[in-house]
Amino acid sequence: MFQIKEKIYWVGYKDWELRRFHGEEYSTHKGSSYNSYLIKDEKLALIDTVWTPFHEEFVDELDHKVGIDKIDLIVINHCEVDHAGSLAHLLERRPDIPIYCTKKGSEMMQKSYHKNWNFNVVKTGDSVELGQYKLIFVEAPMLHWPDTMLTYVQGANLLISNDPFGQHLASPHYYNDQVDQGELFYEAIKYYANIITPFNKLVKAKIKELKALNLPIDMIAPSHGIIWRDNPMQIVEKYEKWCNNYHEGSVTILYDTMWGATKKMALAIAKGLENKGVPAKVINTAKYDKNDIITEVFRSKGIIVGSSTINNGILSSMASILEMIKGLKFKEKVAAAFGSYGWSGESVKIIEGWLKDSGFELVQDGKKINWDPTGDELKECIAFGEAFGEKIKSDGSIQ
């Protein structure tokens, strides 16, 4: 237990060894934490639990420090197993404890855990008096699940924000002013890019709604990673920027290659972009972490995507990344395609189809080269990059 406010404690679990999350879908190079919070007021309230593999340590620690029999209520902001996974083990000892959650939360927990627990369904504005403090609930559907809600602790000026405003980061420290800022904000933007991006409009609306409630907030405590106590609204301001079809005016070149021809094209295209003063990053999709790739796409105004042709298609790492990009529904970004081939040459057309279906504007025809590029053909690739760069102004807007 670690006290974060008067009568309020972090009772979560730091997972130092975690390297993959959501199955194998999300990389966690720095581990993560599952943040559960305990309020020891006149009533004792537990906000969320921890991921299922750590349920025994979690429940035993609670029982040792406060006593399971003393818990008056549990709030489940989100029923995914990294939040509610210890609930079944906890309720084996106290099946009568009231659980406060959204309507969707109760439905989804019954489907997930096959138990008809003592659910108390709440909606935005509903509250529970604890004594010195009062819990106020704010529904936040699809940020990032249908059941999601936030819990505001009135009297403590504390927003327990669930997945929004979090990061996958295990640290010996608890607060944002104690950790490396570059690392913190990279993990925060990576989390947004890979998890929250499809819900940009909902983020914008929910922040507007939250501000309209005029709740004083001097700490934001998410479900993963670091707690925001130093200027906590700075992460809200970041979300306001990120949800507005964010970019940094740069271009990311994504490629995969069999024998190096497509790589040569990618590097030449990057030279062309640099000639026009456009920052360019070159990434081999077969050798780079997929979630870090998505983060770079999120930060870019445009992407240029290339692959060799194989079996009348594209290389598997590129197909995987394009599938992820499509699902994230990026908006107001531009793109082009390139690639090398031996005899059939479908890759550029296939990539262009993926990009169009993913909502990217194709601003120039694709570039393909037969076999290994000659010196003149590499000059054409440089010109291809320059042409793309000319379409992006210094502020990242399109000419």
Steps between C-alpha positions, in 0.01 A plus 500: 500500500618850415312809616425750220249719684360521851319168556567394137751230407649336191458123550589380150769276355817593310569250223871544431527200267208576268611534138176429309144604577156440349626156407794574272353823361671768709868525591588609853876553489495662845249269668176639641292534812141415587386788716236427759400761757364467853310775684491451879224743594196437721422252227784303347494503118721303261539644148585225249720196559805355320560256217396140562849339531568713808165450676638303795765758593248779453222354713733366769664843533161670528389252761821543697505882488130588534290183520274380221210503745538877539452588130164673454494533122700441183503726196587336168572771246566245227451123494801395290706241690792735567253707706242254633695176475538453878133564569390136497770399749411792725128427490555136588568636850233773495239432228262761645718808434314755282669562164447842342535502120325608182212304350733368232749413770251281684397327177858439389616375840216249510608379155870498592490354852164316488397631840193698602670718760346790693515749214399861559463668161599868485499772236666841464429720802408218736693504825579308819572666834799355682526752786763767445497413131236438237541293184351652184478279191553615140420256220756489218377236254752387237798653680590238419227241581120539509492465880767756588442767763708741708465552876549843654573520873336819619681655794834356385496669156605162361396359162544123472502492123523132409680438166494863374812696598696184582816340367656155513796581722631329811701733721632508857327839518130584504476860374562679172747749649723215620568326168679571173268730303605374158430142599170592664360695208621247243314224682195728529490582128569137410203398714279761334616413147444126536193491725305826494543632141180347354299692760635851437155658469387337824814620679432855386138485615583339834768758585251775418242333725752450780604865490136609505455320832747751653652238726819617671773250409841502662584134434417255220550133584475268197478122495848448357829672565576830665265723701478865387540733801724778359274708274273200440300677230805494273410146392143615429645777284709240316189293436326810364784534247527130421127456437503777239652286221845569642825510304845657530551585131731203442491205260558136587623263232392142568654221296583132491745347257618156386843565346550869567352667191201648682729613781713692247184666373393593854832664582501693173144622563611617845776707338240665282287592801804638681585707192167672551555552872247239606603283799494136392534176695575171321365183662535137395170352613650153538760621749318771697249459780150528354361727773797736469430507125139601567623774732715641219208484257288688756764773527539533121310714254572250225624147445671347199460124494706249304531125456647249265249291308474139616253241373300775330472677835700688763735389774335376819636764739362772276160331474486479880582868551253611234229299676580679827504839329161433344345412834624819668310725256754781466363821353647786293820318410651459154685212341673347199627153411814350348667163452724275297407184314641221288229393257141581612521829695166525683632638829457872429141459386418284802653751742312787338177307547573448869584867548183619328288261706673631814399860430833636374509746211731375224675817382705348217524188289702214640856418396613150407832372369580171328782309673786696657481878442760663279665831583249682281211319661623600845504860380137448401433380856664815637274703273203294624586601858548862399160507332338360813689750714384790286144410581562540872560855622726574794197496731397159373204618298449396139569736211 
